[in-house]
Each structure stands twice: as C-alpha cells, then as structure tokens.
Amino acid sequence: MTWTSATDLRQQVLKLWERGELLAALAGTGSAFPRRLVLKCPSSTDITERFEEVRAWAASLRAVTHCRIEMRDFTHRVFGNNSLPQEAWLDGLDDALAMIGKQRQGAQFAKMLERTREHSPALLPWLAKKPLRALALADSWEALLAVVAWLAAHPRPGIYVRQIDIRGMDSKFIEANRAVLAELLDLGLAPQAIDTSYSGVAQFAQRYGLRDKPLRVRFRMLDPTLAVLPGHAAADISLDAASFATLAPSVQRVFVTENETNYLAFPPVRGSMVVFGAGYGWEVLAQANWLRQVSMCYWGDIDTHGFAILNQLRARFGHVDTILMDQATLMEHRHAWGVEDSPIVHDLPLLTSEEQALYDMLRDNAIRAKLRLEQEKIGYDWLAARLQQL
C-alpha cells in the first residue's frame, strides 16, 4: 500500500522534531502553523477495486489524534455517496508535540527560553539555531547562563577558572563545557572582551581573558660547568615558559629532541644544553629571545612529520640546524626502518636543499612506501660520532 498511514503522519512530525523545527518554532523561528502534512490518497481505481481496504484506511486516519483530517465528499457509481481523507494538518505546535509525545521536552525548552530572555537575551539566536543541542544541556543550562553572566560582569578577569566565584559551581564544570561555553560567550560578551586571535577549546582561557596553566620547558645542561643547580650537573629541570625566557644561560648551542629517552640519555657536550621538544607548536620557546643568540640544532624522526616539525620550528627560529636527519643516517640504519602511519605531502618551504631532497624522497615513496626512521632507533655510537664532528 502506497497510501499515507497514521504511522507515516507521525513519522513526518518526528522528522520535524529531529530537524529542530518544532522547538525552533517556540523560539520564534522554524515551522509555521497550521502546517500541512503530505497525504497520499487512494486513486479512483483503488476505490473501485479495493473499497474495503480504502474504508479501513480512512477510519485509521480519522482515529489519529492531534492531527486535523479534512475530508472530501464524493459519489461513486458503485458505492454511492462517501467521504475520504483529502488533507492532513497540524493546527499548532502543541498538537505537533502531543502527536509524537514530546510535550515534556517542549515545556522544558520553553522554560529555557524564558530564563534566557530574562538573564542573557543575546543567547536566544543560539537556542533557535541549535534547539536540540540546547535541550540536551537542559540540566546544565542555568549553570551555563551563570558563567556567561559572570564573565559579562567581569570581562577578561585575568584569573584562573578555579577563581571564578559562582555559588554551587566548581572549575570542573567550566573545563568540561568549554566547547559550548565558547559558542555562548561569543554571543553573550562584549566584542572587546574576546580576543579573536585565539580559538578552539585549547585556547579557551586566552580567548576570554582567563589565566591558563603555564607552558613549561624541560631541559638539561650537557656541560657540567654550566649547571643551573649547584651539585646537580645533569639535572632534569622544568620551568614555566616565562621563567625559561629569563634564564639566559651561558651556552653556545641548544639541542632540541622529540624523544624523551634521547633527551635523558643525550651525552655531555661542552657549552651545550638539550631541550625536550613539544612536537607541533613552539610557543613554549618563542618567549626566549636569548635562543636567537645561540646555535640551535634539532633532532627529530626521519619521516615527513619530522621535517614538518622542523619547518615549524624554523618559522620561530630561522637559524636552526639539524642533526641525524640526513640520508646517510637513514641508509646506515636500514635494519631499523619502520612505517609512518599517515605521511604528509604538502610543501615545506623552510627546509634546506639537502633536507628538501630527503623529504621529497620520503613523501614520494622513492625509497619505500611510508618509510620512517624513529630517532630512538639510531645507534648511540652514531650519535656520539656526529657530536664529535660538531
């Protein structure tokens, strides 16, 4: 049977709900009422050949509650005067919600709208645009409104999230809801309270003028005569980025390595220190202007991502050299070759000609598909010999 059934009518209304149109109507947008539903009716042939089925179909539609069925009268040459459904209508939002059993959710959303109009009317467009997502946050909505209101009253406060003083709320709530809060705060705060140069959950604090936990730099002195802590020549030290920036040690060379074991086992080198790298992103070192006055040497994996990290580091410090990221090292360690899961292929403009040649061989699979050599698999004697050459 291709005729619209009572179940089909409910499914049409349920689709309106799933698209958010019914709740959006509460917010002043979305479906207008009365709203006509699609109704596929029997043909004249159906009426003649399947009259009893047609009559049962009509009775089932007339039994549908919260949906107005308009009938049409007709006279059939065999069956005489009759009446069949012609159109199906939702007369109002209440009928639509009742038809699919969503009255409680509708009332809950209406309450959210009321509270938002009262406390943060700037957020009403968000509710209208994302009503189902908002409804999923119903239990937290009052708390979310409270955070928006607090930051609107204390723009760019320069404090940690832990210091936001909202009764009955702890910092874990804000941390767990940063994604949705970012969307709400962008609407609820004055433009001057938002630093648009920061974005994403990871930069939530900077975007809205909160303090974030400080970035840290981990380093070791490789020259015992330059020990930062007396009596601890090879101490593994961690400083916040601001403190590291003021350190200015008497070193001539700084090595940067991505592997923690290599960092810890890096051999002594006169006048040098080693820094444990942070992969993609070098903001942690950017404040240390003294690094621009010393030699820098990067040691990463020989794979496409290793060269991409080098390229990014050079964007911060243009004088960076490399160590053990060359073709000779790669070919010497054939026994340790591995596979790079997701190689990159985009251009890296800050590589030297030798580095570019090796990078091209890797991204073009000129030696072997998805070839990589992880830095921790390079022989320690090979490292020591190369350091001697330096």
CSV table of C-alpha atoms in Angstrom, one decimal:
chain,number,residue,atom,x,y,z
A,1,MET,CA,0.0,0.0,0.0
A,2,THR,CA,1.4,3.4,-1.0
A,3,TRP,CA,-1.3,5.4,0.8
A,4,THR,CA,-0.1,7.5,3.8
A,5,SER,CA,-0.8,5.7,7.0
A,6,ALA,CA,-1.2,7.0,10.5
A,7,THR,CA,2.3,5.9,11.3
A,8,ASP,CA,3.6,7.8,8.2
A,9,LEU,CA,1.9,11.0,9.5
A,10,ARG,CA,3.7,10.6,12.9
A,11,GLN,CA,7.0,10.0,11.1
A,12,GLN,CA,6.6,13.3,9.3
A,13,VAL,CA,6.1,15.1,12.5
A,14,LEU,CA,9.0,13.2,14.1
A,15,LYS,CA,11.3,14.4,11.3
A,16,LEU,CA,10.3,18.0,12.0
A,17,TRP,CA,11.3,17.3,15.6
A,18,GLU,CA,14.6,15.8,14.6
A,19,ARG,CA,15.5,18.8,12.4
A,20,GLY,CA,14.8,21.0,15.4
A,21,GLU,CA,12.0,22.8,13.6
A,22,LEU,CA,9.3,22.3,16.3
A,23,LEU,CA,11.5,23.6,19.1
A,24,ALA,CA,12.7,26.5,16.9
A,25,ALA,CA,9.0,27.5,16.5
A,26,LEU,CA,9.0,28.1,20.3
A,27,ALA,CA,11.9,30.5,19.8
A,28,GLY,CA,10.0,32.4,17.0
A,29,THR,CA,11.6,30.6,14.0
A,30,GLY,CA,11.0,27.2,12.4
A,31,SER,CA,7.8,25.7,11.3
A,32,ALA,CA,4.7,28.0,10.9
A,33,PHE,CA,1.3,26.7,11.8
A,34,PRO,CA,-1.1,25.5,10.6
A,35,ARG,CA,1.2,23.1,8.7
A,36,ARG,CA,0.1,20.7,6.0
A,37,LEU,CA,1.4,17.2,6.1
A,38,VAL,CA,2.0,15.0,3.0
A,39,LEU,CA,-1.0,12.8,2.4
A,40,LYS,CA,-1.0,10.2,-0.4
A,41,CYS,CA,-4.6,9.1,-1.0
A,42,PRO,CA,-6.2,6.2,-2.9
A,43,SER,CA,-6.9,6.6,-6.6
A,44,SER,CA,-10.3,6.1,-8.2
A,45,THR,CA,-9.1,2.7,-9.3
A,46,ASP,CA,-8.2,1.9,-5.7
A,47,ILE,CA,-11.6,2.9,-4.5
A,48,THR,CA,-13.3,0.6,-7.1
A,49,GLU,CA,-11.1,-2.4,-6.7
A,50,ARG,CA,-10.1,-2.2,-3.0
A,51,PHE,CA,-13.0,-0.4,-1.4
A,52,GLU,CA,-12.9,-2.2,2.0
A,53,GLU,CA,-9.2,-1.5,2.3
A,54,VAL,CA,-9.8,2.1,1.4
A,55,ARG,CA,-12.6,2.4,4.0
A,56,ALA,CA,-10.3,0.8,6.7
A,57,TRP,CA,-7.5,3.3,5.7
A,58,ALA,CA,-9.9,6.2,6.1
A,59,ALA,CA,-11.0,5.0,9.5
A,60,SER,CA,-7.5,4.7,10.7
A,61,LEU,CA,-6.6,8.3,9.7
A,62,ARG,CA,-9.8,9.7,11.3
A,63,ALA,CA,-8.7,8.0,14.6
A,64,VAL,CA,-5.3,9.9,14.6
A,65,THR,CA,-5.3,12.4,17.4
A,66,HIS,CA,-3.8,15.9,17.4
A,67,CYS,CA,-4.0,15.9,13.6
A,68,ARG,CA,-6.9,17.5,11.7
A,69,ILE,CA,-8.0,15.4,8.7
A,70,GLU,CA,-10.0,17.2,6.1
A,71,MET,CA,-12.4,15.0,4.2
A,72,ARG,CA,-13.8,15.3,0.7
A,73,ASP,CA,-17.2,14.0,-0.3
A,74,PHE,CA,-17.7,12.1,-3.5
A,75,THR,CA,-20.3,9.9,-5.2
A,76,HIS,CA,-19.2,6.6,-6.6
A,77,ARG,CA,-21.2,4.8,-9.3
A,78,VAL,CA,-21.0,1.6,-7.3
A,79,PHE,CA,-20.7,2.6,-3.7
A,80,GLY,CA,-22.7,5.8,-3.7
A,81,ASN,CA,-22.1,8.8,-1.5
A,82,ASN,CA,-18.9,8.6,0.6
A,83,SER,CA,-16.2,10.7,2.3
A,84,LEU,CA,-12.5,10.1,2.3
A,85,PRO,CA,-9.4,12.0,3.8
A,86,GLN,CA,-8.1,14.7,1.5
A,87,GLU,CA,-5.6,16.7,3.6
A,88,ALA,CA,-3.8,16.4,6.9
A,89,TRP,CA,-3.0,19.4,9.1
A,90,LEU,CA,-1.1,20.3,12.2
A,91,ASP,CA,-3.0,23.2,13.6
A,92,GLY,CA,-0.5,24.2,16.2
A,93,LEU,CA,2.8,23.4,18.0
A,94,ASP,CA,1.0,21.8,20.9
A,95,ASP,CA,-0.7,19.4,18.6
A,96,ALA,CA,2.6,18.5,16.9
A,97,LEU,CA,4.4,17.9,20.2
A,98,ALA,CA,1.5,15.8,21.5
A,99,MET,CA,1.3,13.7,18.4
A,100,ILE,CA,4.9,12.4,19.0
A,101,GLY,CA,4.8,12.5,22.7
A,102,LYS,CA,7.3,15.4,23.2
A,103,GLN,CA,5.2,17.7,25.4
A,104,ARG,CA,7.6,17.4,28.4
A,105,GLN,CA,10.6,18.3,26.2
A,106,GLY,CA,8.7,21.2,24.7
A,107,ALA,CA,7.8,22.6,28.1
A,108,GLN,CA,11.4,22.2,29.2
A,109,PHE,CA,12.7,24.1,26.2
A,110,ALA,CA,10.1,26.8,26.8
A,111,LYS,CA,11.4,27.2,30.3
A,112,MET,CA,15.0,27.5,29.0
A,113,LEU,CA,13.8,30.2,26.6
A,114,GLU,CA,12.1,32.1,29.4
A,115,ARG,CA,15.2,32.0,31.6
A,116,THR,CA,17.4,33.1,28.7
A,117,ARG,CA,15.2,36.0,27.8
A,118,GLU,CA,15.4,37.1,31.4
A,119,HIS,CA,19.2,36.7,32.0
A,120,SER,CA,21.0,36.6,28.7
A,121,PRO,CA,18.8,37.5,25.7
A,122,ALA,CA,21.8,37.6,23.4
A,123,LEU,CA,21.8,33.8,23.5
A,124,LEU,CA,18.3,33.4,22.1
A,125,PRO,CA,19.6,33.1,18.5
A,126,TRP,CA,21.8,30.2,19.6
A,127,LEU,CA,18.8,28.4,21.2
A,128,ALA,CA,16.7,29.0,18.0
A,129,LYS,CA,19.5,27.7,15.8
A,130,LYS,CA,20.5,24.6,17.9
A,131,PRO,CA,17.4,23.7,19.9
A,132,LEU,CA,18.0,20.0,20.2
A,133,ARG,CA,21.6,20.6,21.4
A,134,ALA,CA,20.3,23.1,23.9
A,135,LEU,CA,17.7,20.7,25.1
A,136,ALA,CA,20.4,18.1,25.7
A,137,LEU,CA,22.0,20.7,28.0
A,138,ALA,CA,18.8,21.4,29.9
A,139,ASP,CA,20.1,20.2,33.3
A,140,SER,CA,23.2,22.4,32.9
A,141,TRP,CA,21.5,25.4,31.3
A,142,GLU,CA,21.2,27.5,34.5
A,143,ALA,CA,24.9,27.0,35.3
A,144,LEU,CA,25.9,27.9,31.7
A,145,LEU,CA,23.9,31.1,31.9
A,146,ALA,CA,25.6,31.8,35.2
A,147,VAL,CA,29.0,31.5,33.7
A,148,VAL,CA,28.1,33.8,30.8
A,149,ALA,CA,26.6,36.3,33.2
A,150,TRP,CA,29.7,36.3,35.4
A,151,LEU,CA,32.1,36.8,32.6
A,152,ALA,CA,29.9,39.5,31.1
A,153,ALA,CA,30.1,41.3,34.5
A,154,HIS,CA,33.8,40.6,34.9
A,155,PRO,CA,35.3,40.9,31.4
A,156,ARG,CA,38.8,39.5,30.9
A,157,PRO,CA,39.4,39.0,34.6
A,158,GLY,CA,42.9,37.6,34.4
A,159,ILE,CA,42.3,34.9,36.9
A,160,TYR,CA,42.3,31.1,36.8
A,161,VAL,CA,39.0,29.3,36.2
A,162,ARG,CA,39.3,28.0,39.7
A,163,GLN,CA,38.9,31.5,41.0
A,164,ILE,CA,35.6,32.2,39.3
A,165,ASP,CA,33.2,32.6,42.2
A,166,ILE,CA,29.8,31.2,41.3
A,167,ARG,CA,27.8,29.6,44.1
A,168,GLY,CA,27.4,25.8,43.7
A,169,MET,CA,29.8,25.6,40.8
A,170,ASP,CA,33.4,24.3,40.6
A,171,SER,CA,36.0,24.7,37.9
A,172,LYS,CA,35.5,21.2,36.6
A,173,PHE,CA,32.1,22.2,35.2
A,174,ILE,CA,33.6,25.1,33.2
A,175,GLU,CA,36.5,22.9,31.9
A,176,ALA,CA,34.1,20.1,30.8
A,177,ASN,CA,31.8,22.6,29.0
A,178,ARG,CA,34.4,24.8,27.3
A,179,ALA,CA,33.2,24.0,23.7
A,180,VAL,CA,29.6,25.1,24.3
A,181,LEU,CA,30.6,27.9,26.5
A,182,ALA,CA,32.8,29.3,23.8
A,183,GLU,CA,29.8,29.5,21.5
A,184,LEU,CA,27.7,31.1,24.1
A,185,LEU,CA,30.3,33.6,25.3
A,186,ASP,CA,30.9,34.7,21.7
A,187,LEU,CA,27.3,35.9,21.7
A,188,GLY,CA,27.0,37.0,25.3
A,189,LEU,CA,30.1,39.0,25.8
A,190,ALA,CA,31.0,42.4,24.5
A,191,PRO,CA,33.4,42.3,21.5
A,192,GLN,CA,36.2,43.9,23.4
A,193,ALA,CA,36.1,41.0,26.0
A,194,ILE,CA,37.0,38.5,23.3
A,195,ASP,CA,40.5,38.0,21.8
A,196,THR,CA,39.6,36.5,18.5
A,197,SER,CA,43.3,35.7,17.7
A,198,TYR,CA,42.7,32.7,20.0
A,199,SER,CA,40.3,29.9,19.1
A,200,GLY,CA,39.4,26.4,20.0
A,201,VAL,CA,38.9,24.6,23.3
A,202,ALA,CA,42.7,24.5,23.9
A,203,GLN,CA,42.8,28.4,23.8
A,204,PHE,CA,39.6,29.0,25.7
A,205,ALA,CA,41.3,30.8,28.6
A,206,GLN,CA,43.3,33.1,26.3
A,207,ARG,CA,40.2,34.0,24.2
A,208,TYR,CA,38.2,35.2,27.2
A,209,GLY,CA,40.9,36.7,29.3
A,210,LEU,CA,41.4,33.9,31.9
A,211,ARG,CA,44.8,32.6,33.1
A,212,ASP,CA,45.8,29.2,31.8
A,213,LYS,CA,48.3,26.8,33.3
A,214,PRO,CA,51.7,27.9,32.2
A,215,LEU,CA,53.5,26.2,29.3
A,216,ARG,CA,56.6,24.5,30.6
A,217,VAL,CA,60.1,23.9,29.2
A,218,ARG,CA,62.1,20.8,30.2
A,219,PHE,CA,65.8,20.9,29.7
A,220,ARG,CA,69.2,19.5,30.8
A,221,MET,CA,72.6,21.1,30.8
A,222,LEU,CA,75.1,19.0,28.9
A,223,ASP,CA,78.1,20.8,30.2
A,224,PRO,CA,78.8,20.2,34.0
A,225,THR,CA,80.5,23.6,34.3
A,226,LEU,CA,77.2,25.3,33.4
A,227,ALA,CA,75.0,23.5,35.9
A,228,VAL,CA,71.9,25.5,36.9
A,229,LEU,CA,71.6,23.8,40.2
A,230,PRO,CA,75.0,23.6,42.1
A,231,GLY,CA,75.9,19.9,42.7
A,232,HIS,CA,73.5,18.6,40.1
A,233,ALA,CA,75.4,18.8,36.8
A,234,ALA,CA,72.9,16.8,34.7
A,235,ALA,CA,69.6,17.8,36.5
A,236,ASP,CA,66.4,17.3,34.6
A,237,ILE,CA,64.8,20.7,35.1
A,238,SER,CA,61.3,22.1,34.2
A,239,LEU,CA,60.5,25.8,34.1
A,240,ASP,CA,57.4,27.7,33.0
A,241,ALA,CA,58.0,29.4,29.7
A,242,ALA,CA,58.3,32.9,31.2
A,243,SER,CA,61.0,31.8,33.7
A,244,PHE,CA,62.8,29.9,30.9
A,245,ALA,CA,62.8,33.1,28.8
A,246,THR,CA,64.7,35.0,31.5
A,247,LEU,CA,67.2,32.1,32.1
A,248,ALA,CA,69.8,33.2,29.5
A,249,PRO,CA,72.4,30.6,30.4
A,250,SER,CA,76.0,30.8,29.2
A,251,VAL,CA,75.6,28.2,26.4
A,252,GLN,CA,76.7,28.3,22.8
A,253,ARG,CA,74.4,25.5,21.5
A,254,VAL,CA,71.0,24.2,22.3
A,255,PHE,CA,69.8,20.8,21.1
A,256,VAL,CA,66.1,20.1,20.7
A,257,THR,CA,64.9,16.5,20.6
A,258,GLU,CA,61.4,15.0,20.4
A,259,ASN,CA,62.2,11.7,22.1
A,260,GLU,CA,62.2,11.6,25.9
A,261,THR,CA,64.7,8.7,26.1
A,262,ASN,CA,67.1,10.5,23.7
A,263,TYR,CA,66.6,13.7,25.8
A,264,LEU,CA,67.5,11.9,29.0
A,265,ALA,CA,70.5,9.9,27.5
A,266,PHE,CA,71.9,12.8,25.5
A,267,PRO,CA,75.7,12.7,26.1
A,268,PRO,CA,77.7,15.5,27.6
A,269,VAL,CA,78.6,18.3,25.1
A,270,ARG,CA,80.7,21.3,26.1
A,271,GLY,CA,78.9,24.6,26.2
A,272,SER,CA,75.5,23.0,25.4
A,273,MET,CA,72.1,22.1,26.7
A,274,VAL,CA,69.3,19.9,25.4
A,275,VAL,CA,65.6,20.7,25.4
A,276,PHE,CA,62.8,18.2,25.3
A,277,GLY,CA,60.7,19.2,22.3
A,278,ALA,CA,56.9,19.6,22.3
A,279,GLY,CA,56.1,18.4,18.7
A,280,TYR,CA,54.0,20.7,16.6
A,281,GLY,CA,53.8,24.1,18.3
A,282,TRP,CA,56.7,26.1,19.6
A,283,GLU,CA,55.0,28.8,21.6
A,284,VAL,CA,56.7,27.5,24.7
A,285,LEU,CA,60.1,28.6,23.3
A,286,ALA,CA,59.0,31.7,21.5
A,287,GLN,CA,59.4,34.0,24.5
A,288,ALA,CA,63.1,33.0,25.0
A,289,ASN,CA,64.8,35.6,22.8
A,290,TRP,CA,68.2,34.5,24.1
A,291,LEU,CA,67.8,31.4,21.9
A,292,ARG,CA,68.2,33.6,18.9
A,293,GLN,CA,71.8,34.4,20.0
A,294,VAL,CA,72.9,30.7,20.3
A,295,SER,CA,73.2,27.9,17.8
A,296,MET,CA,70.2,25.6,17.7
A,297,CYS,CA,70.2,22.0,16.5
A,298,TYR,CA,67.0,20.0,16.0
A,299,TRP,CA,66.9,16.2,16.1
A,300,GLY,CA,63.6,14.6,15.0
A,301,ASP,CA,62.4,11.4,13.3
A,302,ILE,CA,63.4,10.9,9.7
A,303,ASP,CA,59.9,10.9,8.3
A,304,THR,CA,57.6,13.5,6.7
A,305,HIS,CA,56.2,14.7,10.1
A,306,GLY,CA,59.7,15.1,11.5
A,307,PHE,CA,60.6,17.5,8.7
A,308,ALA,CA,57.2,19.3,9.2
A,309,ILE,CA,58.1,19.9,12.8
A,310,LEU,CA,61.5,21.2,11.8
A,311,ASN,CA,59.8,23.5,9.3
A,312,GLN,CA,57.6,24.9,12.0
A,313,LEU,CA,60.5,25.4,14.4
A,314,ARG,CA,62.3,27.3,11.7
A,315,ALA,CA,59.3,29.6,11.4
A,316,ARG,CA,60.1,30.6,15.0
A,317,PHE,CA,63.9,30.4,14.9
A,318,GLY,CA,65.3,30.7,11.4
A,319,HIS,CA,68.9,29.7,12.3
A,320,VAL,CA,68.0,26.1,13.4
A,321,ASP,CA,70.3,23.3,12.0
A,322,THR,CA,69.6,19.6,12.2
A,323,ILE,CA,71.5,16.6,13.5
A,324,LEU,CA,70.9,13.0,12.3
A,325,MET,CA,68.2,13.9,9.9
A,326,ASP,CA,70.1,13.1,6.7
A,327,GLN,CA,70.3,10.4,4.0
A,328,ALA,CA,73.5,8.9,5.4
A,329,THR,CA,71.9,8.2,8.8
A,330,LEU,CA,68.8,6.8,7.1
A,331,MET,CA,70.7,4.4,4.9
A,332,GLU,CA,73.0,3.3,7.7
A,333,HIS,CA,70.0,2.2,9.7
A,334,ARG,CA,68.1,0.1,7.2
A,335,HIS,CA,67.6,-2.6,9.8
A,336,ALA,CA,65.6,-0.2,11.9
A,337,TRP,CA,63.3,1.2,9.2
A,338,GLY,CA,59.6,1.5,10.2
A,339,VAL,CA,56.3,2.6,8.7
A,340,GLU,CA,54.8,6.1,9.0
A,341,ASP,CA,51.1,5.8,9.5
A,342,SER,CA,49.9,9.0,7.9
A,343,PRO,CA,52.6,10.8,5.9
A,344,ILE,CA,52.1,14.3,4.8
A,345,VAL,CA,52.7,15.6,1.3
A,346,HIS,CA,52.4,19.4,1.4
A,347,ASP,CA,55.4,21.6,0.7
A,348,LEU,CA,57.7,22.7,3.5
A,349,PRO,CA,59.3,26.0,2.3
A,350,LEU,CA,61.9,26.4,5.2
A,351,LEU,CA,63.9,23.2,4.5
A,352,THR,CA,67.5,23.4,3.2
A,353,SER,CA,68.2,21.8,-0.3
A,354,GLU,CA,69.6,18.6,1.3
A,355,GLU,CA,66.6,18.3,3.7
A,356,GLN,CA,64.2,19.0,0.9
A,357,ALA,CA,65.7,16.3,-1.2
A,358,LEU,CA,65.3,13.8,1.6
A,359,TYR,CA,61.8,15.0,2.3
A,360,ASP,CA,60.9,14.6,-1.3
A,361,MET,CA,62.2,11.0,-1.3
A,362,LEU,CA,60.0,10.2,1.7
A,363,ARG,CA,56.8,11.8,0.5
A,364,ASP,CA,57.2,10.4,-3.0
A,365,ASN,CA,57.9,6.9,-1.6
A,366,ALA,CA,61.1,6.9,-3.7
A,367,ILE,CA,62.9,4.5,-1.3
A,368,ARG,CA,60.0,2.6,0.2
A,369,ALA,CA,56.3,3.4,0.9
A,370,LYS,CA,55.7,5.3,4.1
A,371,LEU,CA,59.3,5.0,5.2
A,372,ARG,CA,60.4,6.3,8.6
A,373,LEU,CA,63.3,6.0,10.9
A,374,GLU,CA,62.5,6.9,14.5
A,375,GLN,CA,65.2,8.8,16.3
A,376,GLU,CA,65.4,6.4,19.2
A,377,LYS,CA,66.4,3.6,16.8
A,378,ILE,CA,69.6,5.4,15.7
A,379,GLY,CA,72.8,3.8,17.2
A,380,TYR,CA,74.1,5.7,20.2
A,381,ASP,CA,77.7,5.4,18.8
A,382,TRP,CA,76.4,7.0,15.6
A,383,LEU,CA,75.1,9.9,17.7
A,384,ALA,CA,78.4,10.2,19.7
A,385,ALA,CA,80.4,10.3,16.5
A,386,ARG,CA,78.3,13.0,14.9
A,387,LEU,CA,78.6,15.1,18.1
A,388,GLN,CA,82.3,14.8,17.9
A,389,GLN,CA,82.2,16.2,14.4
A,390,LEU,CA,80.3,19.2,15.7
